[in-house]
Amino acid sequence: MKRVARFLLALLASGVVLAWIATAVVERATRGRFEEDIAARAASVARGARPGLLGHWSRADSALAHLLDDIVRDERMMAAALCTERLELLARTADWPAQVGCAALGQKMAATWARVTEGGTTRVWGSVWPLPGGDVYVSAVPLVQREQHIGFLVLVHDLSFVERRAAQMRTVLLLAFGLLALGASVVTIVAARLSWRGFRKELLRFIQGESRRKEFLPIIRDVRELVERIAAEREADGQAAVWSPQRLKQTLVRHFPGEKVIVLANREPYLHDRGHDGVVRVLHPASGLVTAVEPVLRACSGVWVAHGSGSADREAVDRNDRVRVPPGAPSYWLRRVWLSPDEERGYYYGFANEGLWPLCHLAHTRPLFRSADYAAYAAVNRRFAEAVVREAESDDPVVLVQDYHFALAPRLIRERLPRATIISFWHIPWPYAERLGICPWRAELLEGLLGSSIVGLQTQLYCNNFLDSVDRYLEARIDREQNGVVQHGQLTLVRPYPISIAWPDDRANEAPAVEECRRAALAELGLGDGAILGVGVDRLDYTKGIEERLLAVERLLERFPAYNGRLTFVQLAAPTRSLIEHYRQLDQAVEKTAARINQRFGNSSYQPIRLLRAHHEPPSVYRYYRAADFCFVSSLHDGMNLVAKEFVAARDDERGVLILSQFTGAARELTEALVVNPYDLDESAAALASAIAMPPGEQRERMHAMRVFLSEFNVYRWAGRMLVDAARLRKKASRLGRAGAELARLAGFPR
Ligand code: F6P
């Protein structure tokens, strides 16, 4: 017996020594391999992002930051930056560690790596970089343009991932050698005691027995993990590719197979209207929200739940209040919800448009909050949430909640469908926390929105405002690192997703040639060939700065009398929210201003301002976009403003000038526009003069750059990025859920 014990001890000791040696060797090899992997990953990311980065390099515009943000969506990538060849910082992501500066990087690189290019090929530099919170791995990929080295893409990789893998490897090896030593001892002893025949029988039984299948389970799991990893990497590689309806659909099917997309928006994409002649026509409402979201649902199919507000809407639906749209080429359902006049007054005109709209826009109109309006808003949100639940065909649909009409709906939907993926998008600005405090129901609004998986806003500033508001008015944990809020154990991501338009834009592609549009528009207005034509397209809303726009045209005519008689500014103005007193006042004020300017500068055959107050269908709007010499967007405050993007999409001739208010979200992206402060009439008038005098070459250059930007940052990308982020969030939550269940099982808690 003593001999057996000694033998066992010796065997165990040699097992431990062997394990120790093997661990050191394997760890070294593993680290080396991971570093190679990181270098390869960095090179592949740089390859994918290169065309975009080089395209925006010389302009150093906000698109660079967008592209870097895209790169760091990879969960193992912590931050990214661009350094010029002179080691100056060009752009970076928000959480770029201050210690890793371009200059410090240059010093480190100089010490270990003299040249960035060798024999014409670029090499990836990399090194572990100690930071107070733990080591990271920094790699720098040289960027070369026309054989000239212009700078570096610098990536900070999460090294904890490598450390975790190494620790796992150590544990596995130690366990394996321990088990091996133990197994060897047992086998030796048993073998010594059993006859050869008996041993063989035992062995055969073991090999062929039930245990065999279980032994292979980890391998199957590994293969599955590998397949998932390859799929994820493929997606990361494809990030530079252009988003299209097809790619959006594939993304949806891959991440949410079999799940239905439900859009919840107050405004319907198609409206059945009975005209004065008794004929029912299908109208397209003047709404940026509809312009953007409709192509998304056309690509994904599903159902759009909206208020049925057309005078003939009830005649067009089936007995479930549904109708297939778009007319003529149906691809999804429109589900109409009916509201009584009282409900509409309290929810839409009252709380949404007399309360929230002026609250969120800095346009000097006082918000009005009434308890009865809030009660109607809450009740209508409940009715729409129920309609969404009824439209869901499973317990985990993808619900896209749109805008400030439905701040309470996400929580109500979550209560009924806890597994749903709810993505809420706030199309208008989010006010700073102190201003939100004006609203007596601010906490309820925030609580409601936090029922979402993702709250999307137009800009990072609005995300900061949202997080500050949560911080001030709710009991919730803010996760600044992930840009999210944890409340009731649920994480809601709060991220910027600047909205855009469909690209290619069918409305532009289907429009007649530019010369034909110009001929038709000039004829419609009774103008001669040499006319200078400017255009503005808006709902008649006080946030759009229409009066300021007309006053800027007046100032232009004062300063440059030569334009008098030649310049005509056409304002397409769609009446909107006309039950609200402020809107009625605005309507009158705009009309008065236009009349005054026309009287001052016009005569019986010439009017500098043409105010076309009516609903205009897309073909007519696009005709004016294509006919105009310039488009003037002068919003006093605007979440994005898609008119600016539509104008650019309409100009496939690469002509025309965009004059854009600095207070729009679009001004952060369309940096080649003439950006103005609409309150500064002299500045606006000067921009109008520059637009009129701009040489065709410069127009082409600016328009081309904006069109390239929109082709990349289109609405399919907007929706696709939100879906990908939501899928990652869901995966993470289900992994945590499984781990929690396993812990509970091990601890013996009942299920
Ligand atoms: O920007 C806010 C918004 O909801 C847009 O999305 C839309 O273009 C516009 O207001 C439409 O307003 P309404 O639906 O009240 O006509």
CSV table of N, CA and C in Angstrom, one decimal, residues 260-263 268-272 297 301-308 312-327 330-338 386-394 397:
chain,number,residue,atom,x,y,z
A,260,LYS,N,-40.7,39.9,-36.3
A,260,LYS,CA,-41.5,40.9,-37.1
A,260,LYS,C,-41.0,42.3,-36.8
A,261,VAL,N,-41.0,43.2,-37.8
A,261,VAL,CA,-40.6,44.6,-37.5
A,261,VAL,C,-41.9,45.4,-37.4
A,262,ILE,N,-42.1,46.1,-36.2
A,262,ILE,CA,-43.3,46.9,-36.1
A,262,ILE,C,-42.8,48.4,-35.9
A,263,VAL,N,-43.2,49.3,-36.7
A,263,VAL,CA,-42.9,50.7,-36.5
A,263,VAL,C,-44.1,51.3,-35.8
A,268,GLU,N,-48.9,58.7,-40.4
A,268,GLU,CA,-48.9,57.5,-41.3
A,268,GLU,C,-48.2,57.9,-42.6
A,269,PRO,N,-47.6,56.8,-43.2
A,269,PRO,CA,-46.8,57.1,-44.4
A,269,PRO,C,-47.7,57.4,-45.6
A,270,TYR,N,-48.9,56.9,-45.6
A,270,TYR,CA,-49.9,57.1,-46.7
A,270,TYR,C,-51.2,57.5,-46.1
A,271,LEU,N,-51.8,58.5,-46.7
A,271,LEU,CA,-53.0,59.1,-46.1
A,271,LEU,C,-54.1,59.1,-47.2
A,272,HIS,N,-55.3,58.5,-47.0
A,272,HIS,CA,-56.3,58.6,-47.9
A,272,HIS,C,-57.2,59.8,-47.7
A,297,LEU,N,-38.9,50.4,-43.6
A,297,LEU,CA,-40.0,49.4,-43.5
A,297,LEU,C,-40.2,48.7,-44.9
A,301,SER,N,-40.1,45.0,-44.5
A,301,SER,CA,-41.5,44.6,-44.4
A,301,SER,C,-41.9,44.4,-42.9
A,302,GLY,N,-43.2,44.3,-42.7
A,302,GLY,CA,-43.7,44.3,-41.3
A,302,GLY,C,-45.0,45.1,-41.2
A,303,VAL,N,-45.1,45.9,-40.2
A,303,VAL,CA,-46.3,46.7,-40.0
A,303,VAL,C,-46.0,48.0,-39.4
A,304,TRP,N,-46.7,49.1,-39.9
A,304,TRP,CA,-46.5,50.4,-39.4
A,304,TRP,C,-47.8,50.8,-38.7
A,305,VAL,N,-47.7,51.1,-37.4
A,305,VAL,CA,-48.9,51.4,-36.6
A,305,VAL,C,-49.0,52.9,-36.5
A,306,ALA,N,-50.1,53.6,-36.9
A,306,ALA,CA,-50.1,55.0,-36.9
A,306,ALA,C,-51.5,55.5,-36.7
A,307,HIS,N,-51.6,56.8,-36.4
A,307,HIS,CA,-53.0,57.4,-36.3
A,307,HIS,C,-53.6,57.6,-37.7
A,308,GLY,N,-54.8,57.1,-37.9
A,308,GLY,CA,-55.4,57.2,-39.2
A,308,GLY,C,-56.1,58.6,-39.2
A,312,ALA,N,-60.5,60.0,-45.7
A,312,ALA,CA,-61.1,58.7,-46.3
A,312,ALA,C,-60.3,57.5,-45.8
A,313,ASP,N,-59.5,57.6,-44.7
A,313,ASP,CA,-58.7,56.5,-44.2
A,313,ASP,C,-59.6,55.3,-43.8
A,314,ARG,N,-60.8,55.5,-43.2
A,314,ARG,CA,-61.6,54.4,-42.7
A,314,ARG,C,-62.1,53.6,-43.9
A,315,GLU,N,-62.3,54.3,-45.1
A,315,GLU,CA,-62.9,53.5,-46.2
A,315,GLU,C,-61.8,52.6,-46.8
A,316,ALA,N,-60.5,52.8,-46.5
A,316,ALA,CA,-59.5,52.0,-47.2
A,316,ALA,C,-59.1,50.8,-46.5
A,317,VAL,N,-59.5,50.7,-45.2
A,317,VAL,CA,-58.9,49.6,-44.4
A,317,VAL,C,-59.8,48.3,-44.4
A,318,ASP,N,-59.2,47.2,-44.0
A,318,ASP,CA,-60.0,46.0,-43.9
A,318,ASP,C,-60.6,45.9,-42.5
A,319,ARG,N,-61.2,44.8,-42.1
A,319,ARG,CA,-61.9,44.8,-40.8
A,319,ARG,C,-61.0,44.8,-39.6
A,320,ASN,N,-59.7,44.6,-39.9
A,320,ASN,CA,-58.7,44.8,-38.8
A,320,ASN,C,-58.0,46.1,-38.8
A,321,ASP,N,-58.6,47.1,-39.5
A,321,ASP,CA,-58.1,48.4,-39.7
A,321,ASP,C,-56.7,48.4,-40.3
A,322,ARG,N,-56.5,47.5,-41.3
A,322,ARG,CA,-55.2,47.4,-41.9
A,322,ARG,C,-55.4,47.6,-43.4
A,323,VAL,N,-54.3,48.2,-44.0
A,323,VAL,CA,-54.3,48.3,-45.5
A,323,VAL,C,-52.8,48.0,-46.0
A,324,ARG,N,-52.7,47.3,-47.1
A,324,ARG,CA,-51.4,47.1,-47.6
A,324,ARG,C,-50.8,48.3,-48.4
A,325,VAL,N,-49.6,48.6,-48.1
A,325,VAL,CA,-48.9,49.8,-48.8
A,325,VAL,C,-47.5,49.4,-49.2
A,326,PRO,N,-46.8,50.2,-50.0
A,326,PRO,CA,-47.3,51.3,-50.7
A,326,PRO,C,-48.3,50.9,-51.8
A,327,PRO,N,-49.2,51.8,-52.1
A,327,PRO,CA,-50.2,51.5,-53.2
A,327,PRO,C,-49.5,51.2,-54.5
A,330,PRO,N,-47.3,46.9,-53.0
A,330,PRO,CA,-47.4,46.7,-51.5
A,330,PRO,C,-46.2,45.8,-51.0
A,331,SER,N,-45.7,46.2,-49.8
A,331,SER,CA,-44.6,45.4,-49.2
A,331,SER,C,-44.8,45.3,-47.7
A,332,TYR,N,-45.6,46.1,-47.1
A,332,TYR,CA,-45.9,46.0,-45.7
A,332,TYR,C,-47.3,46.5,-45.4
A,333,TRP,N,-47.7,46.3,-44.1
A,333,TRP,CA,-49.1,46.7,-43.7
A,333,TRP,C,-49.0,48.0,-43.0
A,334,LEU,N,-50.1,48.8,-43.2
A,334,LEU,CA,-50.3,50.0,-42.4
A,334,LEU,C,-51.5,49.7,-41.5
A,335,ARG,N,-51.3,49.8,-40.2
A,335,ARG,CA,-52.4,49.5,-39.2
A,335,ARG,C,-52.8,50.9,-38.7
A,336,ARG,N,-54.1,51.2,-38.9
A,336,ARG,CA,-54.5,52.6,-38.4
A,336,ARG,C,-55.2,52.5,-37.1
A,337,VAL,N,-54.9,53.4,-36.2
A,337,VAL,CA,-55.5,53.5,-34.9
A,337,VAL,C,-56.4,54.8,-35.0
A,338,TRP,N,-57.6,54.7,-34.5
A,338,TRP,CA,-58.5,55.9,-34.6
A,338,TRP,C,-58.5,56.7,-33.3
A,386,GLU,N,-51.0,48.9,-27.0
A,386,GLU,CA,-51.8,47.7,-27.1
A,386,GLU,C,-51.9,47.3,-28.6
A,387,ALA,N,-52.1,48.3,-29.4
A,387,ALA,CA,-52.1,47.9,-30.9
A,387,ALA,C,-50.8,47.3,-31.3
A,388,VAL,N,-49.7,47.7,-30.8
A,388,VAL,CA,-48.4,47.1,-31.2
A,388,VAL,C,-48.4,45.7,-30.7
A,389,VAL,N,-48.8,45.5,-29.4
A,389,VAL,CA,-48.8,44.1,-28.8
A,389,VAL,C,-49.7,43.2,-29.7
A,390,ARG,N,-50.8,43.7,-30.1
A,390,ARG,CA,-51.7,42.9,-30.9
A,390,ARG,C,-51.1,42.5,-32.3
A,391,GLU,N,-50.3,43.4,-32.8
A,391,GLU,CA,-49.7,43.2,-34.1
A,391,GLU,C,-48.5,42.2,-34.0
A,392,ALA,N,-47.9,42.0,-32.8
A,392,ALA,CA,-46.8,41.2,-32.6
A,392,ALA,C,-47.2,39.7,-32.8
A,393,GLU,N,-46.4,39.0,-33.5
A,393,GLU,CA,-46.8,37.6,-33.7
A,393,GLU,C,-46.0,36.6,-32.9
A,394,SER,N,-45.0,37.2,-32.1
A,394,SER,CA,-44.2,36.4,-31.2
A,394,SER,C,-44.0,37.2,-30.0
A,397,PRO,N,-40.8,40.6,-30.8
A,397,PRO,CA,-40.7,41.3,-32.1
A,397,PRO,C,-39.7,42.5,-32.0
